[in-house]
Coordinates of C-alpha atoms and ligand atoms in Angstrom, one line a residue:
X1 CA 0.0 0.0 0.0
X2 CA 1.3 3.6 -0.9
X3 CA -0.3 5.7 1.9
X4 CA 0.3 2.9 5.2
X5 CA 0.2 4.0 8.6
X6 CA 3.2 5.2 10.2
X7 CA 2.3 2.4 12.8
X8 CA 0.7 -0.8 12.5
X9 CA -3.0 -1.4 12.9
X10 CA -4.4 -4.4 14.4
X11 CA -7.5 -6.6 13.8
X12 CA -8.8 -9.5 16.7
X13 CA -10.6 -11.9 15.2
X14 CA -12.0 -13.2 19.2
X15 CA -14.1 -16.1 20.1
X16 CA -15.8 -15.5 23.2
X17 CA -17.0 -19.0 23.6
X18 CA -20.3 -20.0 24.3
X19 CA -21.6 -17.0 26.3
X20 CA -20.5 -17.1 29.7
X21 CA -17.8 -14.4 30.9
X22 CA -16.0 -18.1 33.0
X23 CA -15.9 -19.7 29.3
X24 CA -14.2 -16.6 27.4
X25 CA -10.2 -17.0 27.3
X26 CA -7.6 -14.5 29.5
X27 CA -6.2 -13.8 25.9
X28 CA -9.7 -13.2 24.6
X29 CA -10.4 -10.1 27.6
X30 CA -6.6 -9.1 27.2
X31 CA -7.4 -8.3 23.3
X32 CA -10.5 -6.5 24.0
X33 CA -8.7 -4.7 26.7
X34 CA -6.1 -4.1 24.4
X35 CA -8.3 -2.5 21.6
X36 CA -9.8 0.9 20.9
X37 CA -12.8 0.0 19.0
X38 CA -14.8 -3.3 19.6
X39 CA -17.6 -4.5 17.1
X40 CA -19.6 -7.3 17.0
X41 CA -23.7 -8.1 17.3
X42 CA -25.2 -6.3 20.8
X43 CA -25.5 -9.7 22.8
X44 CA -21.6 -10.5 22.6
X45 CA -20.6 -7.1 23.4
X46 CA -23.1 -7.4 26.6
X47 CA -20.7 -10.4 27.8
X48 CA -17.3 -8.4 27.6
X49 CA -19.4 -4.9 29.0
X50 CA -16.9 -4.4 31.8
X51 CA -14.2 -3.7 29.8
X52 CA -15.4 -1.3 27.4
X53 CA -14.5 1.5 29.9
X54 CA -13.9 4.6 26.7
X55 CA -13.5 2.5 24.2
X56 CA -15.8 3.1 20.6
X57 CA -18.4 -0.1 20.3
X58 CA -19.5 -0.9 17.1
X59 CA -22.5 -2.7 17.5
X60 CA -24.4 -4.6 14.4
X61 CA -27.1 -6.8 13.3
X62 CA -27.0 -10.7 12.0
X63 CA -26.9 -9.6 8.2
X64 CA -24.0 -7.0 8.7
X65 CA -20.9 -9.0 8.7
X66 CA -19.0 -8.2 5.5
X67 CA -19.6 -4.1 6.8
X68 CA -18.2 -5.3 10.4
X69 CA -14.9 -6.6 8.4
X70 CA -14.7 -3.4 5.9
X71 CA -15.3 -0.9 9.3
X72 CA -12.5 -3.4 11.1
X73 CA -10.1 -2.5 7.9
X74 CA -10.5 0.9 7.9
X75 CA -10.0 1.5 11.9
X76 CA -7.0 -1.0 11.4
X77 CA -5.7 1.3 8.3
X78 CA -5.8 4.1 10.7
X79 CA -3.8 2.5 13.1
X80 CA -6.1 1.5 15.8
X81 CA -6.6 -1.3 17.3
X82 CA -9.6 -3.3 16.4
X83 CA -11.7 -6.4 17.8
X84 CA -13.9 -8.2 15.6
X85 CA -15.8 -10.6 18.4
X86 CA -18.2 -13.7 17.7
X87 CA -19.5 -16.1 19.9
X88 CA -18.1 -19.3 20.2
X89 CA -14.5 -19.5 17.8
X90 CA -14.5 -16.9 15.3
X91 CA -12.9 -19.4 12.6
X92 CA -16.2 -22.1 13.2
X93 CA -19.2 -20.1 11.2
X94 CA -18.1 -17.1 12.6
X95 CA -16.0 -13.3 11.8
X96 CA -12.6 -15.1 10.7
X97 CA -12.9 -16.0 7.1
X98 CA -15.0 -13.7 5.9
X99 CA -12.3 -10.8 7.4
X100 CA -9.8 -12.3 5.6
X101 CA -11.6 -12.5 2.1
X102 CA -11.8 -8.7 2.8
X103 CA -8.3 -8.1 3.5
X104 CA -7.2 -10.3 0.8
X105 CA -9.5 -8.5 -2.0
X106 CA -7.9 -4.7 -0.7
X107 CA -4.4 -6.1 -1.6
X108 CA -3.5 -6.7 1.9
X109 CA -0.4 -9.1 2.5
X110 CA 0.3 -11.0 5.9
X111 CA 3.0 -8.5 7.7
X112 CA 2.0 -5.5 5.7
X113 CA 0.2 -2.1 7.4
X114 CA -2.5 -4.3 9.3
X115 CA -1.9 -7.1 11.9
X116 CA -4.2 -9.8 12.5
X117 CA -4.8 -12.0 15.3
X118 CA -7.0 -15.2 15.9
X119 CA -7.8 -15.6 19.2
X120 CA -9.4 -19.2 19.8
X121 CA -12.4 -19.7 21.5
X122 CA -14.3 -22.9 22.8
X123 CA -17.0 -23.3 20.0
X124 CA -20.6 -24.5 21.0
X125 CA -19.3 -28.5 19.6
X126 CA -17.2 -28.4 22.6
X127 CA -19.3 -26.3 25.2
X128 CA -22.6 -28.5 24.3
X129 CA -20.6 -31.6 24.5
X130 CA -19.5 -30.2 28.0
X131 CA -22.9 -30.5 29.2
X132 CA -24.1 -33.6 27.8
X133 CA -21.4 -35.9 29.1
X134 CA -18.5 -37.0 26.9
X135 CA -20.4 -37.5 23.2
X136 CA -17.0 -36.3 21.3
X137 CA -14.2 -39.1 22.3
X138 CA -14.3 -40.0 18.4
X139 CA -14.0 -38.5 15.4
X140 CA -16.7 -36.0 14.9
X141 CA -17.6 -33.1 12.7
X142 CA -19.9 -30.0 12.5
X143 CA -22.2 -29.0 10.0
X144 CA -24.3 -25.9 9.3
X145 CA -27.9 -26.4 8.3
X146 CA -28.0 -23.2 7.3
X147 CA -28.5 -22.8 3.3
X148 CA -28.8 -19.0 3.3
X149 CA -25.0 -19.2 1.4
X150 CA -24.6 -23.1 0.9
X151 CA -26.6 -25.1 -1.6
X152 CA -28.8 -27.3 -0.2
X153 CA -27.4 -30.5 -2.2
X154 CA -23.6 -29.9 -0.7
X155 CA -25.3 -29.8 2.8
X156 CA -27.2 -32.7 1.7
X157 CA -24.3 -35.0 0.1
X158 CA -22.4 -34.0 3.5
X159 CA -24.8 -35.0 5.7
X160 CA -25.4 -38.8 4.0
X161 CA -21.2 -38.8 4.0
X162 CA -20.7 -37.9 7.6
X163 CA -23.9 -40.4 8.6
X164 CA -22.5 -43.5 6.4
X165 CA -19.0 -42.7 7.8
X166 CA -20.3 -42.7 11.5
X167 CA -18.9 -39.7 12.5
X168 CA -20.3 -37.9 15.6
X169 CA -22.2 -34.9 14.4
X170 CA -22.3 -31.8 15.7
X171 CA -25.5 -29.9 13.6
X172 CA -25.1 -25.7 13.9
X173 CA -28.1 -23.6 12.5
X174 CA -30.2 -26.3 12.8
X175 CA -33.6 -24.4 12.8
X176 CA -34.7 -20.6 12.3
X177 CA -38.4 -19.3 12.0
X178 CA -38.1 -19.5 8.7
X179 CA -35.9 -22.3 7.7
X180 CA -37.8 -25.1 9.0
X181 CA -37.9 -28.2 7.0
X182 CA -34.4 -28.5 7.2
X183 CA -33.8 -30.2 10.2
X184 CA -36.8 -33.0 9.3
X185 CA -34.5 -33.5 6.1
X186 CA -31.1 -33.7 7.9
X187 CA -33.1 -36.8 10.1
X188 CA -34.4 -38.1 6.9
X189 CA -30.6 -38.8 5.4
X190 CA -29.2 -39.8 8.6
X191 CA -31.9 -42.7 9.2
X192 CA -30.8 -43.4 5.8
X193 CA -27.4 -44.9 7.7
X194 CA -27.9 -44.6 11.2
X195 CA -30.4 -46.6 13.9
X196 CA -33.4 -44.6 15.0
X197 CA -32.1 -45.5 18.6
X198 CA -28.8 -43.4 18.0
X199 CA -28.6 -41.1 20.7
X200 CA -29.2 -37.2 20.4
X201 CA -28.2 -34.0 22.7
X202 CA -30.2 -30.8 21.8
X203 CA -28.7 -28.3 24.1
X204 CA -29.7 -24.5 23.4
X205 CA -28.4 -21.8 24.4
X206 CA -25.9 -23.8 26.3
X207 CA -24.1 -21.4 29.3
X208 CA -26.2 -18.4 28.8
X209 CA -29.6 -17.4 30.8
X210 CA -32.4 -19.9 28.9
X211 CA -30.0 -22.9 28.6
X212 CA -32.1 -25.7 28.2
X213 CA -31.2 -29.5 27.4
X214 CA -32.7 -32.7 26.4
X215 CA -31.4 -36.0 25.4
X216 CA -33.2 -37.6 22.9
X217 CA -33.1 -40.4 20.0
X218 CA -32.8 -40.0 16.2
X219 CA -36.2 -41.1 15.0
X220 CA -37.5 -38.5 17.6
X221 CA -35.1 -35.4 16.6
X222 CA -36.9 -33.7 14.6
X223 CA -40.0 -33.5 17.1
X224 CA -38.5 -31.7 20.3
X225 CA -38.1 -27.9 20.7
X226 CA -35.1 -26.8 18.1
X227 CA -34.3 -22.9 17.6
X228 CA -31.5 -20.9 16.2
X229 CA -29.6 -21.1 19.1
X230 CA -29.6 -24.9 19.2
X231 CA -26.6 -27.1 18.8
X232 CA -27.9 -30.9 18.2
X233 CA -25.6 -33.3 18.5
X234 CA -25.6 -37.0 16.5
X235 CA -24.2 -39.7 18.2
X236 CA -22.2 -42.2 16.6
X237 CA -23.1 -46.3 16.3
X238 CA -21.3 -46.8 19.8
X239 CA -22.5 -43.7 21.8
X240 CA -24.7 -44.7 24.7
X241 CA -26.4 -42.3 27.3
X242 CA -26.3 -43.3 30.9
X243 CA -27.6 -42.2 33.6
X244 CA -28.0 -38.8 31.5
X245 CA -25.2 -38.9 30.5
X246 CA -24.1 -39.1 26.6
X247 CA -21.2 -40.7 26.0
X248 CA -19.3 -42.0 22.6
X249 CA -16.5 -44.9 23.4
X250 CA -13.0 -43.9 23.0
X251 CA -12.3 -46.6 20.3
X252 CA -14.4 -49.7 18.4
X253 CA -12.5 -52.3 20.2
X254 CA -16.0 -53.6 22.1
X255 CA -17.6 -54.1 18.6
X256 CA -15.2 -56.1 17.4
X257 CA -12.9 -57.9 20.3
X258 CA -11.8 -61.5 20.1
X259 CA -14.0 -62.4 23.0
X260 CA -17.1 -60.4 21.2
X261 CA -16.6 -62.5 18.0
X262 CA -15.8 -65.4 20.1
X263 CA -12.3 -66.2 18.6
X264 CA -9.7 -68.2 19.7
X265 CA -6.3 -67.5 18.8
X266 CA -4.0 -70.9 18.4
X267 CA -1.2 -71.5 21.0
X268 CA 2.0 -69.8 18.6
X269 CA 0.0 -68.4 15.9
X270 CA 0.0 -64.7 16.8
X271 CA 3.3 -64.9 19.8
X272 CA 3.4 -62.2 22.3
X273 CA 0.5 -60.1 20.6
X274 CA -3.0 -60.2 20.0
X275 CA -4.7 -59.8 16.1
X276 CA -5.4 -55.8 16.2
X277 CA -7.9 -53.9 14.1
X278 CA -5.9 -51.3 12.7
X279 CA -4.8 -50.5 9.3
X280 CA -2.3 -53.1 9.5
X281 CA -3.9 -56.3 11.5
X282 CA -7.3 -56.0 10.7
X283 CA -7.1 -58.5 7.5
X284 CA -5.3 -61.0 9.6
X285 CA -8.0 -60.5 11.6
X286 CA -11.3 -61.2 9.0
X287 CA -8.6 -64.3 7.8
X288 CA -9.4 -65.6 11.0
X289 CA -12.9 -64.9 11.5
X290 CA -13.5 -66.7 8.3
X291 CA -11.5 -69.5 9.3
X292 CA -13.5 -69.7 12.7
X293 CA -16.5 -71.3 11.3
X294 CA -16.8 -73.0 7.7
X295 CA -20.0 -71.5 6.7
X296 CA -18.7 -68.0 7.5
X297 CA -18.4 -66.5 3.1
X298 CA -16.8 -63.7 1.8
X299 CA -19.7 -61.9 1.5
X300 CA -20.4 -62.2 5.4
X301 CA -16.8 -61.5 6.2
X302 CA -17.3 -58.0 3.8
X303 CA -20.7 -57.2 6.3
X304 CA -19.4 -58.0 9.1
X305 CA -16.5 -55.7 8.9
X306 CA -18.3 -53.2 6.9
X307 CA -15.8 -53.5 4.5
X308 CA -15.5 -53.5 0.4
X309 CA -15.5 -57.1 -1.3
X310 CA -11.7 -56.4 -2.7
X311 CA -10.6 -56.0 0.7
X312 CA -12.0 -59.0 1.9
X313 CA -10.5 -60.9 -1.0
X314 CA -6.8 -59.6 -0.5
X315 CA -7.3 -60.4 3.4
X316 CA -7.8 -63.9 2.4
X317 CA -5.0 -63.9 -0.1
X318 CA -2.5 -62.4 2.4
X319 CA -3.6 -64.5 5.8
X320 CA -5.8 -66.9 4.4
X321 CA -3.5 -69.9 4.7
X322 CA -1.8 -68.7 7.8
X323 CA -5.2 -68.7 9.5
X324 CA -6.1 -71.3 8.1
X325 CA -9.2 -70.1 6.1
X326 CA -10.9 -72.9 3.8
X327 CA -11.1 -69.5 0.9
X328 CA -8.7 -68.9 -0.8
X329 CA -7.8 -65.1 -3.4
X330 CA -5.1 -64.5 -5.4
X331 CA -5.2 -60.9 -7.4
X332 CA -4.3 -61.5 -11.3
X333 CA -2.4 -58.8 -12.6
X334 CA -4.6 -56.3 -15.0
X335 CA -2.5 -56.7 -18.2
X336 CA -3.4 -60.6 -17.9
X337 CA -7.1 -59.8 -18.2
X338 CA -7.6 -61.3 -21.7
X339 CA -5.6 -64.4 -20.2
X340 CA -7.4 -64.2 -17.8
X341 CA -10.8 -64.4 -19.6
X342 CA -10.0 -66.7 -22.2
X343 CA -9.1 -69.2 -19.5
X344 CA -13.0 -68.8 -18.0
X345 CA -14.3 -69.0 -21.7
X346 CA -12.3 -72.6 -21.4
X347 CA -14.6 -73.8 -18.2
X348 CA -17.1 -73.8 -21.3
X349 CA -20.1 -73.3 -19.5
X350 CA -20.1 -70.5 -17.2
X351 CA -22.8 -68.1 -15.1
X352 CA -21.6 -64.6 -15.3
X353 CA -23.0 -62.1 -12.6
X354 CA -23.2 -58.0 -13.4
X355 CA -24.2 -55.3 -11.1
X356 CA -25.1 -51.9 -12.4
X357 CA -24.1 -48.9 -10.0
X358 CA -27.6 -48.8 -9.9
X359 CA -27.8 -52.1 -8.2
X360 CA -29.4 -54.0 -10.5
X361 CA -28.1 -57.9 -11.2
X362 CA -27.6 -59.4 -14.1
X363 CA -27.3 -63.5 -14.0
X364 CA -26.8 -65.2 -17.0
X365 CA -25.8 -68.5 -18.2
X366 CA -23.8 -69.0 -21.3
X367 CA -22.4 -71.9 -23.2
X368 CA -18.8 -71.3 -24.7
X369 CA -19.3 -66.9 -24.8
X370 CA -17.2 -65.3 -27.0
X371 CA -15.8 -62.1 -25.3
X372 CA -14.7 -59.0 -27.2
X373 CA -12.6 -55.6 -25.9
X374 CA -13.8 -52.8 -28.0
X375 CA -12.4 -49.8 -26.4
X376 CA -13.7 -49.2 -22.2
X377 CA -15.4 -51.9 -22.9
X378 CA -16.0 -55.5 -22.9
X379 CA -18.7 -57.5 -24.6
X380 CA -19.7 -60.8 -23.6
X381 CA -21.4 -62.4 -26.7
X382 CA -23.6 -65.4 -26.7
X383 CA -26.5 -66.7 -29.0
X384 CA -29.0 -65.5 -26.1
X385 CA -27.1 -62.6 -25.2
X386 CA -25.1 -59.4 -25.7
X387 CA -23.8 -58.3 -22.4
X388 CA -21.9 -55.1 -22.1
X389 CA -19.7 -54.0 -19.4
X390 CA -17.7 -50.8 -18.9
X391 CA -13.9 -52.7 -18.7
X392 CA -12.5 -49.3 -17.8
X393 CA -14.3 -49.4 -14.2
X394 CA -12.4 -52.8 -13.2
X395 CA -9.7 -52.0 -10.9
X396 CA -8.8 -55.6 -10.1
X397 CA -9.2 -58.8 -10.8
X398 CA -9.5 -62.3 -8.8
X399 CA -9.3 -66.0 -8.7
X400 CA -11.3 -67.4 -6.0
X401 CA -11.2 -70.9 -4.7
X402 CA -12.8 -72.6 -1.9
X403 CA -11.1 -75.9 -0.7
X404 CA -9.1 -75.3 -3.7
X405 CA -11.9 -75.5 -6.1
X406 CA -12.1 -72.8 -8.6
X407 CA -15.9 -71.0 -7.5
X408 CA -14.8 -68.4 -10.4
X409 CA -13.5 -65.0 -10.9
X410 CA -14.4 -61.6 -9.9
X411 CA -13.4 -58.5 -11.3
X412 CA -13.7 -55.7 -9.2
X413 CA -13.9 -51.3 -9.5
X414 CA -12.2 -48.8 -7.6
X415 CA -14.3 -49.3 -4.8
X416 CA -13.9 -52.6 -4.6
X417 CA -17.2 -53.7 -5.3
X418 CA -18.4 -56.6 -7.6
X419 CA -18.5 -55.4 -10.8
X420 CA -18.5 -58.7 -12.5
X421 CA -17.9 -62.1 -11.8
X422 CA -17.9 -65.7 -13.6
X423 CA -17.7 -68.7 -12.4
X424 CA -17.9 -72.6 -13.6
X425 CA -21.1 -74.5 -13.5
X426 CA -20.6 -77.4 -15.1
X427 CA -16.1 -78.1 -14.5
X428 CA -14.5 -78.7 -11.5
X429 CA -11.3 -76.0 -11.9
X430 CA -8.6 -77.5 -9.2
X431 CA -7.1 -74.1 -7.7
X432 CA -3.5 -75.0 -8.0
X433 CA -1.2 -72.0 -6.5
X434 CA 1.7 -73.0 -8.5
X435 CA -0.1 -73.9 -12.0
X436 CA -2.6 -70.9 -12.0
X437 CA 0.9 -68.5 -11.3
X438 CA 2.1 -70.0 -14.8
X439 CA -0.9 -69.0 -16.3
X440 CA -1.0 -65.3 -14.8
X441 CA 0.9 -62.7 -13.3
X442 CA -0.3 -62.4 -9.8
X443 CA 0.1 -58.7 -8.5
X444 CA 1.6 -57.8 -5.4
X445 CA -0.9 -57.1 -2.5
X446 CA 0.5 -54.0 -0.1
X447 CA 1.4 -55.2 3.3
X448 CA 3.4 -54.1 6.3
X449 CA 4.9 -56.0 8.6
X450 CA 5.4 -53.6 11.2
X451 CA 2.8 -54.1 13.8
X452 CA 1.6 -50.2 14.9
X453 CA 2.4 -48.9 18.3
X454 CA -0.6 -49.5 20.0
X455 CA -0.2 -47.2 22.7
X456 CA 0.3 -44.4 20.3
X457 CA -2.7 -42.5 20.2
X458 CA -3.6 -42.4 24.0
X459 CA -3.5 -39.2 25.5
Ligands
SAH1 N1 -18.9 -19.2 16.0 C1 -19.9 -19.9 16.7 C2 -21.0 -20.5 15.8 C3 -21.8 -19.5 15.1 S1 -23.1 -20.3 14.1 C4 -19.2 -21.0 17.5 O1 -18.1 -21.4 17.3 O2 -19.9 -21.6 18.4 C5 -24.5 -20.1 15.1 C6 -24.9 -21.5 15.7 O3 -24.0 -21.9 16.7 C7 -26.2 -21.6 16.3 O4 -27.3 -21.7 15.4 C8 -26.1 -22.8 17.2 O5 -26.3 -23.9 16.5 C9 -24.6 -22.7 17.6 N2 -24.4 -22.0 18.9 C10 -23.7 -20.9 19.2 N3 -23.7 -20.6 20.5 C11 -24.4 -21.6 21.1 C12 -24.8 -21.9 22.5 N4 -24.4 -21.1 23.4 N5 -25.5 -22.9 22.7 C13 -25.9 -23.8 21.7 N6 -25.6 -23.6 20.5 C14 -24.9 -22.5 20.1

């Protein structure tokens, strides 16, 4: 800038938590002690009243941020000292961004005429989770109902996300007098993936005058008392409430611990350690829970550990014969996918499975099929039938064998969902290890050896 001020200006960006003057930071009063002008809506600067002493209050309405930020530049420009306050953390829906869009657009540059400090605050996730219980312990995330500046299908898309991923929720703008149905809708997609039993927190106005709270579950959400000063939080699938109290488990390990699934690890099969869930152990893990009982199939091993086919399959093909699993997988390499289908042509009669992403099935039974690549895709071409499927969606491909028998092979997308799979009907295929490796490449599954630290992420 040409014409700066001979000294610095400085911008606040201050959470003042949830609303109680016990809840607001020492840094957060020092910076409003330290400013000249404070601005912000009326009902924040009521909380921070005793140290306004002289000092110029700029006090605005809901709809007024972007003039709070350009009257924060200006004062700044001059020189002064400015605080921009919101409730809860100014970065979480509040003053933050926006003031730095602003001071980006007027050419300003980190270190340039105007400083700016964030000063955190504890946002109404973590003072509404205060009062419930304990209902953050795992992962979590917040999202604004509000669709005043976001379109309603991002909101919508994140909502289905976060319920299928079973995060903890943490719902801000959940209701206004006029934006009502958005709440019913936000219960509508999360039923979509989530029990009606998963437990809810509505607390409003949580530390302030009218703070009100009641626990509640998600098939009943919708119905209780929600405003514009209601935080509702979603549990996850493991949260409980006790006694009143909401609480979310610190880990999974309940849900899926040896003694849960009734496993038994043989004497010398895992020394020293037990089978762990994490990114490394949990295939040896579904190895072994298929090899616990012989009617468990892959299919069941995928629901039970809520996990993609593929995955399932290169568990099997990495601790499958260590566990001693009757299933067995071995991955074919890509580039040996016309190999690969000229030898299932050779079982001569086959039944061939598609599913569309639609999740429609396809089962058909062909004699001696001829199949055809023509670009993405490949054609499977009978007297009965013309069958085309996209080849460009298969990510991997599979021989799977049961007792060593051949039950066909799968080709699978980036997913790892069943895109396609054939399999003998009329031949017994022996799964030989060493003579099916002639006929293929197998590609190398990823897999580390190194057990995690499993004391690492205790605090
Ligand atoms: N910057 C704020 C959020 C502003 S968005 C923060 O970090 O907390 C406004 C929304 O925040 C409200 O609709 C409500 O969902 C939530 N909220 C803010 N203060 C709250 C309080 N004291 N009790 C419950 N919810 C609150």
């Amino acid at each position: 800038m040409t014409n700066a001020a001979p000294t610095n200006g400085k911008i606040f960006l201050v959470g003042l938590g949830p609303g109680d003057v016990v809840h607001m930071t020492a840094r957060a009063r020092q910076a409003i002690a330290e400013s000249d002008t404070v601005i912000g809506y009326s009902t924040y600067i009521k909380l921070v009243k005793d140290l306004l002493d002289d000092k110029e209050v700029i006090r605005k309405g809901m709809t007024e941020e972007l003039d709070r930020c350009y009257e924060a530049l200006e004062r700044a420009r001059q020189g002064k000292t400015v605080a921009l306050v919101s409730s809860g953390d100014s970065g979480v829906y509040g003053m933050a961004g926006p003031t730095f869009e602003v001071l980006f657009e007027s050419g300003w540059k980190p270190g340039e005429d105007v400083d700016v400090e964030v000063v955190p605050g504890s946002s109404a996730i973590n003072a509404c989770a205060a009062l419930v219980g304990a209902p953050l312990t795992h992962d979590a995330c917040t999202i604004s109902l509000s669709d005043l500046l976001t379109p309603w299908p991002v909101i919508a898309r994140r909502l289905e996300a976060a319920a299928k991923a079973d995060f903890v929720l943490a719902l801000y703008n959940p209701k206004s007098g006029r934006r009502t149905g958005q709440i019913v809708e936000a219960q509508r997609l999360l039923l979509l993936h989530r029990s009606p039993d998963t437990p809810v927190a509505l607390v409003k106005s949580a530390y302030r005058r009218r703070q009100h709270i009641e626990l509640t579950r998600l098939e009943r959400m919708a119905d209780s008392d929600i405003g514009m000063l209601t935080t509702v939080i979603v549990g996850n699938s493991n949260t409980f409430v006790r006694d009143g109290l909401m609480v979310t488990p610190r880990g999974y390990a309940n849900k899926y611990s040896m003694a849960d699934s009734g496993l038994v690890v043989k004497d010398g099969e895992q020394s020293g350690r037990s089978l762990s869930m994490g990114l490394i152990g949990w295939r040896a893990l579904a190895a072994a829970w298929l090899a616990e009982d012989e009617k468990r199939t892959l299919l069941d091993a995928a629901s039970r550990f809520d996990m993609p086919f593929a995955e399932i399959l290169a568990a099997v093909s990495l601790h499958g014969e260590e566990s001693g699993c009757s299933w067995q997988a071995s991955a074919v390499d890509v580039e040996d996918f016309t190999k690969a289908f000229n030898w299932a042509r050779s079982w001569n009669r086959l039944r061939v499975i598609v599913r569309s992403e639609a999740g429609s099935v396809v089962e058909l039974l062909l004699t001696d099929p001829d199949f055809q690549f023509k670009g993405n895709w490949l054609n499977l071409i009978s007297d009965s039938a013309h069958l085309h499927v996209p080849w460009n969606k298969v990510m991997s491909i599979w021989v799977v064998a049961h007792h060593g028998t051949v039950q066909g092979l799968y080709c699978c997308d980036a997913r790892g969902g069943r895109l396609l799979n054939m399999q003998p009907i009329a031949a017994t295929i022996a799964f030989d290890p060493v003579a099916t490796a002639h006929l293929f490449r197998f590609s190398a599954i990823q897999c580390e050896t190194e057990q995690e630290e499993a004391s690492a992420d205790v605090d």
